[in-house]
Short mmCIF file of C-alpha atoms in Angstrom, two decimals:
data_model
loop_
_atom_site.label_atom_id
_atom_site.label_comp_id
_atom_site.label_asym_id
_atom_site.label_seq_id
_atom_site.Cartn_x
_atom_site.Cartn_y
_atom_site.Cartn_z
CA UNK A 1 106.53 1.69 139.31
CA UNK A 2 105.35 -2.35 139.28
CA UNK A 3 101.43 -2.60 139.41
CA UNK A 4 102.00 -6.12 140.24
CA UNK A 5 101.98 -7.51 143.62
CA UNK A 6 105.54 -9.07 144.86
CA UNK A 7 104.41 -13.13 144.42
CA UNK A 8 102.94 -12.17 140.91
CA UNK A 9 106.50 -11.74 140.21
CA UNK A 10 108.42 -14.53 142.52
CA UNK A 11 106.29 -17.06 140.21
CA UNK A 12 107.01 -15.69 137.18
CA UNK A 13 111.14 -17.15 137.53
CA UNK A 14 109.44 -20.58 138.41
CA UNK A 15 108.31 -21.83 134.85
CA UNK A 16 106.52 -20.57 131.69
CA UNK A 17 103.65 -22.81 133.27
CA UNK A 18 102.80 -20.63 136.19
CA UNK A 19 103.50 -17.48 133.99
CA UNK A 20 100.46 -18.39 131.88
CA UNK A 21 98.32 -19.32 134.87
CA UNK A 22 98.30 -15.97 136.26
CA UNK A 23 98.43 -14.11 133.17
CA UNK A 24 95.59 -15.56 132.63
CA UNK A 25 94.07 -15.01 136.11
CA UNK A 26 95.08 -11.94 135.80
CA UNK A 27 93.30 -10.65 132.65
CA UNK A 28 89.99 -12.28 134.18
CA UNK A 29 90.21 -10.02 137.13
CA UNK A 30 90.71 -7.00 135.03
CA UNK A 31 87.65 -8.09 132.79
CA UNK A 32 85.78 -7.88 135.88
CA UNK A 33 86.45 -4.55 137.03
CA UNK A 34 85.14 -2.97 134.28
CA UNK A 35 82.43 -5.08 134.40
CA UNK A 36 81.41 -3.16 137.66
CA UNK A 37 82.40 0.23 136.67
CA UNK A 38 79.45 -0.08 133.79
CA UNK A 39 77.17 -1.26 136.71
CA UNK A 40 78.15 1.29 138.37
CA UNK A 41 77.70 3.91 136.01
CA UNK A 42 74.77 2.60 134.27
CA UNK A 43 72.89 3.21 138.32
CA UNK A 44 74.07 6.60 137.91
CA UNK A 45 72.48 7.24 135.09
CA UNK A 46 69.42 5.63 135.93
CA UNK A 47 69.04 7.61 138.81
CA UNK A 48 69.85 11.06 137.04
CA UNK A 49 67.40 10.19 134.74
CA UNK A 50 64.31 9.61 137.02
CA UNK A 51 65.24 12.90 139.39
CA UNK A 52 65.00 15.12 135.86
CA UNK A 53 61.98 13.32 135.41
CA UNK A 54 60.81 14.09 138.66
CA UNK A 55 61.58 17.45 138.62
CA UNK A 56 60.17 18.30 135.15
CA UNK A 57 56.68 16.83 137.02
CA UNK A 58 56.97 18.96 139.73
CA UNK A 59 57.63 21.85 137.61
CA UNK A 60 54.11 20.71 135.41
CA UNK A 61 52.21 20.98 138.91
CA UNK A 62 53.61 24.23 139.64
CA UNK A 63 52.81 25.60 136.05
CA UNK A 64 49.08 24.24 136.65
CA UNK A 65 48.65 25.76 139.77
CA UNK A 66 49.88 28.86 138.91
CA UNK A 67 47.29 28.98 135.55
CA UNK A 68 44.41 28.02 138.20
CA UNK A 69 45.62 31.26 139.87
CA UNK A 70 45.73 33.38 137.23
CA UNK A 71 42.37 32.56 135.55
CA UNK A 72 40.53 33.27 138.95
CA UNK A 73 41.75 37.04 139.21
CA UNK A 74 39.66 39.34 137.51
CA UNK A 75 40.75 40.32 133.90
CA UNK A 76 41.17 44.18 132.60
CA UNK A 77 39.88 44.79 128.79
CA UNK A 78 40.20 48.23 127.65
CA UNK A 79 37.22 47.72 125.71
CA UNK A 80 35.43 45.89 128.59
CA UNK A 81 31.87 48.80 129.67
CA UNK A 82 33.00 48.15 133.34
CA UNK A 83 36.59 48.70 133.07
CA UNK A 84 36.59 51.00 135.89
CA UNK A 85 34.92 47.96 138.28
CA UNK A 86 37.14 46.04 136.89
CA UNK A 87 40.16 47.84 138.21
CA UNK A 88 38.45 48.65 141.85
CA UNK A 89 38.35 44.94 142.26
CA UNK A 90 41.89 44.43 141.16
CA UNK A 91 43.21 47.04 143.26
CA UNK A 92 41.42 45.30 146.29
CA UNK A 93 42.93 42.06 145.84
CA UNK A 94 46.13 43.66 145.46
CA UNK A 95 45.82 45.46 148.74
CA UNK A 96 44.50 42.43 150.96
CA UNK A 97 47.38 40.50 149.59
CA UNK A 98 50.14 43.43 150.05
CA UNK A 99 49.37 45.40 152.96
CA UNK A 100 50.47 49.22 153.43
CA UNK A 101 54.22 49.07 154.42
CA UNK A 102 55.76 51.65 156.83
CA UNK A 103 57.69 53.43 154.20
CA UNK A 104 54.37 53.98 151.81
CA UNK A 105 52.69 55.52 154.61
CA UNK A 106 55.94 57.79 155.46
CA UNK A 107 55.75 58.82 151.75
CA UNK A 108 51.41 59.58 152.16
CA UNK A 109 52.12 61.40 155.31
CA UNK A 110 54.81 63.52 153.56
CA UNK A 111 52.04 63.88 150.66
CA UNK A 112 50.25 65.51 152.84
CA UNK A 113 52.56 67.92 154.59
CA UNK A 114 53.56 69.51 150.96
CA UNK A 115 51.63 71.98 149.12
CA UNK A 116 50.66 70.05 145.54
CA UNK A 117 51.10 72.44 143.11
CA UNK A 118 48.04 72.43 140.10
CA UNK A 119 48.03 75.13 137.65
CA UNK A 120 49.10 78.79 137.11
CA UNK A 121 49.76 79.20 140.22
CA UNK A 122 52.49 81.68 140.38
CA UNK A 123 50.68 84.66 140.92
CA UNK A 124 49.47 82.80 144.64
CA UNK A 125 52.79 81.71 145.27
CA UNK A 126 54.79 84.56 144.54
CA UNK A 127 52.30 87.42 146.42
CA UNK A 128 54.29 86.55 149.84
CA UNK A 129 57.69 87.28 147.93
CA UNK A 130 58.65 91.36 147.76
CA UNK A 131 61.37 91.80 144.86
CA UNK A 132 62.65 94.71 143.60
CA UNK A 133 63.84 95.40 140.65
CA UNK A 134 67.72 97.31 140.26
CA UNK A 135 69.74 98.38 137.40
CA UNK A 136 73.39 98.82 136.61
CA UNK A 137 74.81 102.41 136.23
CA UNK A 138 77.80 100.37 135.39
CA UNK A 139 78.68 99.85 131.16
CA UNK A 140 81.45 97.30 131.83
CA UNK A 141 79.32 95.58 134.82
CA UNK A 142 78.22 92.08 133.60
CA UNK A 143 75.58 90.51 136.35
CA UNK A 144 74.50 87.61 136.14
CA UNK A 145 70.49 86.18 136.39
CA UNK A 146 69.39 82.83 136.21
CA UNK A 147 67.49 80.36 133.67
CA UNK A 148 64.78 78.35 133.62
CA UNK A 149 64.04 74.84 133.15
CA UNK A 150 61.65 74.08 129.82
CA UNK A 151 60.55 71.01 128.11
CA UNK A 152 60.59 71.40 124.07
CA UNK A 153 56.99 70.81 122.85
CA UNK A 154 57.41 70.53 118.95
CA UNK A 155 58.09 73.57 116.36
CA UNK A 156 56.06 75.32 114.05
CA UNK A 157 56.03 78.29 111.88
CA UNK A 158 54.60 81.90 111.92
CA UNK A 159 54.32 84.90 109.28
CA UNK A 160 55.29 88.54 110.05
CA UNK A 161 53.70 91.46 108.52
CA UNK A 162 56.25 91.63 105.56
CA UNK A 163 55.36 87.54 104.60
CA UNK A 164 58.84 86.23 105.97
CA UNK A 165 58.30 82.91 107.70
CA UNK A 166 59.68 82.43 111.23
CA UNK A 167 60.85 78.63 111.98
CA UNK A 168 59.91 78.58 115.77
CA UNK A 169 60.38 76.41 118.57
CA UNK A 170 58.03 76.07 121.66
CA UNK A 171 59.34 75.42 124.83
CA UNK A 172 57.08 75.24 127.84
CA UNK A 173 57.88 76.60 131.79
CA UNK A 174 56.56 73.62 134.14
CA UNK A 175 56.36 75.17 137.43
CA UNK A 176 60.43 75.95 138.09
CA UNK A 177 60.74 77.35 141.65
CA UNK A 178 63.67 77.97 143.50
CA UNK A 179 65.00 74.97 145.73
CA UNK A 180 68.36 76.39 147.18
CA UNK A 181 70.68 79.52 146.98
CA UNK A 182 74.35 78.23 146.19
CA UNK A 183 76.75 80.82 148.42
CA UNK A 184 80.38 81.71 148.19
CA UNK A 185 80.54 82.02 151.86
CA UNK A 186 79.50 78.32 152.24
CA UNK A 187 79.55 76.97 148.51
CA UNK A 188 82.26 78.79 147.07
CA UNK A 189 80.22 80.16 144.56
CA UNK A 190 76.55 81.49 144.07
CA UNK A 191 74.71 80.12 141.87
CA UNK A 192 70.56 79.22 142.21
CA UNK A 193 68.86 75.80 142.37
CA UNK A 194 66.03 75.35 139.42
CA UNK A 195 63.50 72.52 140.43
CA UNK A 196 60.79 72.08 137.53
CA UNK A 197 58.29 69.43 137.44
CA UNK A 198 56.60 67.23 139.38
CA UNK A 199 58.38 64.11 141.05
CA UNK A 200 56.49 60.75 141.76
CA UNK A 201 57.17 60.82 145.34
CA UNK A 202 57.79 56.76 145.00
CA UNK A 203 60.70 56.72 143.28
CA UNK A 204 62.32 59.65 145.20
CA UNK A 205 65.20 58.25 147.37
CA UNK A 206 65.32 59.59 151.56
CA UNK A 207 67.79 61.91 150.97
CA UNK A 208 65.72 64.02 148.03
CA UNK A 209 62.76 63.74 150.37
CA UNK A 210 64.65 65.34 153.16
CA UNK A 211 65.97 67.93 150.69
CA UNK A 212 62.26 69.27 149.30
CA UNK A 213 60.93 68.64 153.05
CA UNK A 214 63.79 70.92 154.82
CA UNK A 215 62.38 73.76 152.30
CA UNK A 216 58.68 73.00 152.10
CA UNK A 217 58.45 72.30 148.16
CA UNK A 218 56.91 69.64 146.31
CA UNK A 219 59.25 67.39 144.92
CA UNK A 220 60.68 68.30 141.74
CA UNK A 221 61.15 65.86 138.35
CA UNK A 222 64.55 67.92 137.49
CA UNK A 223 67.07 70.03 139.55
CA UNK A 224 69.88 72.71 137.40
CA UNK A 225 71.90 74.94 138.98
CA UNK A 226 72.55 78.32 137.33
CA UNK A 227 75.33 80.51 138.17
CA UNK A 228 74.65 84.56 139.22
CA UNK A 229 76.15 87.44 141.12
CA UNK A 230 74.94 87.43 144.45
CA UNK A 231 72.83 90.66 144.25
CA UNK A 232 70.12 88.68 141.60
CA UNK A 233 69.43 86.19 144.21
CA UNK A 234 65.94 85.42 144.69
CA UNK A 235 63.96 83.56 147.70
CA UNK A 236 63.40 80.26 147.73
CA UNK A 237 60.05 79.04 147.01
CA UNK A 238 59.62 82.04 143.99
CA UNK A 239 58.36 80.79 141.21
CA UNK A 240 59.81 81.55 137.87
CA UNK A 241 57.39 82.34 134.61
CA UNK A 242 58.17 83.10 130.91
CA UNK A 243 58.13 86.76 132.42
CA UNK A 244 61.20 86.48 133.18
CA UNK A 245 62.58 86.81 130.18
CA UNK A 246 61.33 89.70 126.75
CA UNK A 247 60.08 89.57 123.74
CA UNK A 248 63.08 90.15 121.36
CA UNK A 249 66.26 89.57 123.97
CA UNK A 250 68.38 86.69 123.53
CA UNK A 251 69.18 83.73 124.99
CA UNK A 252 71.82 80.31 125.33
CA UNK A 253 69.41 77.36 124.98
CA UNK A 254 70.98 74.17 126.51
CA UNK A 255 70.01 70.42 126.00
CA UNK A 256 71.07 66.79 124.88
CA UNK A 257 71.37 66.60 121.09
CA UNK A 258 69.65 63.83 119.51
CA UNK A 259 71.61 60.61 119.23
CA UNK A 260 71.99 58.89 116.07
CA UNK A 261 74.02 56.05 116.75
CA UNK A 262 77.18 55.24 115.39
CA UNK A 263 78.16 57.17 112.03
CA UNK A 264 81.19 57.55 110.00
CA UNK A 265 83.48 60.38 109.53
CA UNK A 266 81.27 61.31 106.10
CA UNK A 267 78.19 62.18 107.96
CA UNK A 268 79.68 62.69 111.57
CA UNK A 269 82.40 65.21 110.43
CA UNK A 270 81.80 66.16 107.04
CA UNK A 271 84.20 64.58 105.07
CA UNK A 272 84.67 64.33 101.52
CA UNK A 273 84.18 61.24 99.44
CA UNK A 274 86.77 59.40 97.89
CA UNK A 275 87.36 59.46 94.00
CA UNK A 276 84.79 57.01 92.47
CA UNK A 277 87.40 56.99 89.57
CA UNK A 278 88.51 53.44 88.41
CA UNK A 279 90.78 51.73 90.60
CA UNK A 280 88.99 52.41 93.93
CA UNK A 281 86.59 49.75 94.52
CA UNK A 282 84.73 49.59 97.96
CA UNK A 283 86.49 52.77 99.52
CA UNK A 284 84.03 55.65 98.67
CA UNK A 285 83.35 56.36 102.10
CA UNK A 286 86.25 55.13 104.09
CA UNK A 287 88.46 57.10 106.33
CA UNK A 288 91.39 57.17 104.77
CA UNK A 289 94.96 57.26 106.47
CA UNK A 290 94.89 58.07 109.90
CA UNK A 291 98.06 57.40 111.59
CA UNK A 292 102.11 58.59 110.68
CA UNK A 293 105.51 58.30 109.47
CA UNK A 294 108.02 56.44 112.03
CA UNK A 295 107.94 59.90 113.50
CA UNK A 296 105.78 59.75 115.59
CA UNK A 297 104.53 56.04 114.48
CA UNK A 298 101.34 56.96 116.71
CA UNK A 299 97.60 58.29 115.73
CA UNK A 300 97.29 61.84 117.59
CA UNK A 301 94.68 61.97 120.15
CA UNK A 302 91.74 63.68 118.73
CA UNK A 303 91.49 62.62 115.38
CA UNK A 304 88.49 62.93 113.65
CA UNK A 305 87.24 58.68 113.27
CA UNK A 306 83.88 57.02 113.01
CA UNK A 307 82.61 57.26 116.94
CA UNK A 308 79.16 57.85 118.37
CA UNK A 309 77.19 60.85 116.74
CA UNK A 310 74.65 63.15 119.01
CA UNK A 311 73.65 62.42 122.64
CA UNK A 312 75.64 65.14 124.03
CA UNK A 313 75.18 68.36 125.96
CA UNK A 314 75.15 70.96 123.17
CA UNK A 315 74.61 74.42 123.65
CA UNK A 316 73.17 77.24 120.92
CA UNK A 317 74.22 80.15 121.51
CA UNK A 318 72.06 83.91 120.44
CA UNK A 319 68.90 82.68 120.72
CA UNK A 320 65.80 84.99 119.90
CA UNK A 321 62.77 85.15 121.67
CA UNK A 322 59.80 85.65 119.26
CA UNK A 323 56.73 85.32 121.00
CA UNK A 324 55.74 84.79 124.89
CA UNK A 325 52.43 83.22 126.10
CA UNK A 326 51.82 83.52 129.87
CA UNK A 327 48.11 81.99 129.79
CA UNK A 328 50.18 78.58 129.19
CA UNK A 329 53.99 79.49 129.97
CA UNK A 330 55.52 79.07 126.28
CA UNK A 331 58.20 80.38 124.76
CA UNK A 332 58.66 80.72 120.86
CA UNK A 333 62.36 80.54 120.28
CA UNK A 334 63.19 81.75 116.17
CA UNK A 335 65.17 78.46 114.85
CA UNK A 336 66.03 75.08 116.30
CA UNK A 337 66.94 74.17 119.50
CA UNK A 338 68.92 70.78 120.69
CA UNK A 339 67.31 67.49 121.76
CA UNK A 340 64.21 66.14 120.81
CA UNK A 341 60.09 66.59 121.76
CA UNK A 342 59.79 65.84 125.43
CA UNK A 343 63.39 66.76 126.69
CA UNK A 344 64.59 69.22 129.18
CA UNK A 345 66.10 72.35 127.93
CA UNK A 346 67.83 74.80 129.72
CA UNK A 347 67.34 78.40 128.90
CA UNK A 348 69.08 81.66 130.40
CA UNK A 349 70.24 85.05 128.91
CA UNK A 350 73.16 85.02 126.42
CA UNK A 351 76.72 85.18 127.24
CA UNK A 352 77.90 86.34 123.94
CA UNK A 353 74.71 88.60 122.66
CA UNK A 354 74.86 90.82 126.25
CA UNK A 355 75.27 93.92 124.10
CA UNK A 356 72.35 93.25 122.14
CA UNK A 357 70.42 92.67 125.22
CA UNK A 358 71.07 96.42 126.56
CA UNK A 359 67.80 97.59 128.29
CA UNK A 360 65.55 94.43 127.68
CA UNK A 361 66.52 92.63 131.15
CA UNK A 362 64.97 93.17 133.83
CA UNK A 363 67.48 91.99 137.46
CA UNK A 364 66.64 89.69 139.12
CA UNK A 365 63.31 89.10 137.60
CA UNK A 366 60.24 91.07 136.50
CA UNK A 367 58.64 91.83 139.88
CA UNK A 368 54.63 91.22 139.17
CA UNK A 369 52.91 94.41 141.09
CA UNK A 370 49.11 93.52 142.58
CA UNK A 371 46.51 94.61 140.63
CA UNK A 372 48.53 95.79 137.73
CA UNK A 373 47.11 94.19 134.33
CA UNK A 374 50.00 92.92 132.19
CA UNK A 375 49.70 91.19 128.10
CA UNK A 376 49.03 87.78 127.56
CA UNK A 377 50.99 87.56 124.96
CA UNK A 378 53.91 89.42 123.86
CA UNK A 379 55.31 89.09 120.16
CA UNK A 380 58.45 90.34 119.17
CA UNK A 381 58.16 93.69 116.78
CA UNK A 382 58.54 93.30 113.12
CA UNK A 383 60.92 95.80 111.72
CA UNK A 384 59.03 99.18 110.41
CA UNK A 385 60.10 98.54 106.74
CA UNK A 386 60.66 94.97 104.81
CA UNK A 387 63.80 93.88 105.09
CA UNK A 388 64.35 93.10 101.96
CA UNK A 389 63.55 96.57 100.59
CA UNK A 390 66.38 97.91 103.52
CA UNK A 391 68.68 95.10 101.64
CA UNK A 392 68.38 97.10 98.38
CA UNK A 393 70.78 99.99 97.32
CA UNK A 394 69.81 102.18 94.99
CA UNK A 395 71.54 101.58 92.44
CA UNK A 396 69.46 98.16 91.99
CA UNK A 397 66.92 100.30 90.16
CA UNK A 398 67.06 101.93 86.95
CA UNK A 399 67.16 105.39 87.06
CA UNK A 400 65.30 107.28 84.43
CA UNK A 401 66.42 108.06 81.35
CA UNK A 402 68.29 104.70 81.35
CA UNK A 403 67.60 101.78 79.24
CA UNK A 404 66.05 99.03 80.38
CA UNK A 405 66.19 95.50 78.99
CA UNK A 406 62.66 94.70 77.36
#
């Protein structure tokens, strides 16, 4: 296409004259036009510039303003004598300026309609509650109880008669009651519904509310279901205690492992190291080859490779109980148990070990009788002669008449 106009050309076939003329016309015009587009843009600029400068002013004022706030509210040093004055006048300037909202005075009305729980106080709780206990006539019957809900506390240690050191565990019951009863007519199953802890009733959404509200509970920090046989149901409401369980049965323990990042197959699946012979150089601790042949040219799924190690559900299985204190709900479990100081840990009878359980369980639950005293604390009961002797045959000692190495 021609950018130039129709008589721009018509002159042109005049004379080499006129050709010059408005070539020359022509380039002056063009000079011009990007003499206004700099204009032009050089405004632009201008006027960017002085809005940014603007704006970064505004944004000073604000930043003042907001210091003159701050440094006129009341300051909070631990180390201040009247740190609690201090925090009754923050609190009051926080409520004039954010008044009570409908929903925070749904949630202190609901406060008030629930029992707060405070205490050992399962014996209170549980005196409107009349179980009875039942056993199985039955060798090849296998019922079903439920668990409990624990937090691990730390582990320490503990010497029997004989001087054998016990590695123990402490786990401790926080109030779990029972918040629902799973059916098979309407669930499919049966199963109970553990609550343990207690909740900050802030950060519970409606529907949990409604759920400890239908039943009258407190709210609870953690729910777990545990499966049963209908016939070891229990109420809900009953609280369960470290009763529920013997000195010397034992148990599944339940809980999230501790993560330790990401780790390679060494450490993660215990593989051996390479040959640190000459020739390898870098590859100690590699995998090595993981995939195939051109049959089937493909890495099977499940291979054992560098992943994430820990933070899972783990389970360990045949559990024994050492020691039980019901002054301040523990549980001394002999060994380690997954997950770290402050977790949740499930706890409930063993699947496998339900031989060696055989007249230590009581169904559903050990049903307290009023004004009956029971122990404090129950320890497990050493064996009547040291282990170690029983480990010895006879024929470990010399006999006499024999020689014996001086």
């Amino acid at each position: 296409m021609n950018c130039f106009p129709k008589h721009f050309h018509f002159s042109l076939k005049i004379n080499d004259q006129t050709n010059l003329c408005f070539f020359q016309a022509f380039s002056a015009n063009e000079d011009n036009i990007y003499k206004g587009e700099d204009d032009k843009s050089g405004k632009i600029a201008k006027a960017e510039q002085e809005a940014e400068q603007k704006q970064q002013q505004e944004n000073l004022k604000r930043k003042i303003e907001l210091e003159k706030i701050r440094a006129s509210q009341p300051k909070i040093w631990t180390w201040h004598p009247y740190y609690e004055s201090s925090i009754r006048q923050k609190q009051e300037i926080i409520q004039k300026i954010t008044p009570i909202s409908e929903e925070q005075d749904g949630i202190k009305r609901f406060k008030n309609k629930v029992p707060q729980l405070s205490g050992d106080v399962s014996s209170i709780i549980n005196a409107q509650f009349n179980i009875k206990q039942h056993t199985y006539q039955d060798p090849w019957a296998e019922p079903k109880r439920t668990g409990v809900i624990g937090v691990k506390v730390g582990m320490t240690a503990v010497w029997d008669k004989w001087g054998y050191r016990h590695a123990l565990t402490v786990i401790q019951l926080d109030n779990n009651q029972v918040v629902q009863i799973k059916t098979p007519e309407k669930d499919g199953y049966s199963a109970l519904q553990i609550g343990a802890g207690d909740a900050n009733i802030k950060k519970l959404k409606k529907p949990q509310i409604g759920h400890f509200m239908k039943v009258g509970l407190p709210p609870k920090n953690v729910l777990y279901e545990f499966r049963i046989t209908p016939e070891n149901a229990l109420p809900i409401g009953y609280m369960l205690t470290v009763r529920h369980f013997t000195a010397g049965q034992y148990v599944d323990v339940r809980g999230i492992s501790v993560g330790k990042g990401y780790s390679g197959t060494i450490k993660r699946h215990n593989f051996n190291l390479q040959p640190k012979s000459h020739g390898n150089s870098l590859c100690h601790r590699m995998l090595g080859s993981t995939g195939q042949r051109q049959d089937p040219g493909r890495v099977f799924k499940g291979k054992k490779m560098p992943g994430q190690l820990g933070n899972v559900m783990k389970t360990v299985e045949c559990v024994q109980i050492y020691k039980l204190d019901a002054d301040r709900q523990l549980i001394y479990l002999k060994g380690s148990v997954p997950g770290k100081s402050g977790n949740n840990i499930q706890i409930f009878d063993s699947i496998k070990g339900y031989r060696k359980n055989d007249g230590k369980l009581n169904y559903p639950t050990l049903a307290i009788e009023q004004g009956k005293d029971y122990a404090r604390e129950i320890t497990m009961e050493p064996p009547d002669e040291d282990p170690e002797l029983i480990e010895l045959h006879e024929n470990d000692f010399p006999q006499a008449g024999e020689d014996t190495e001086e």
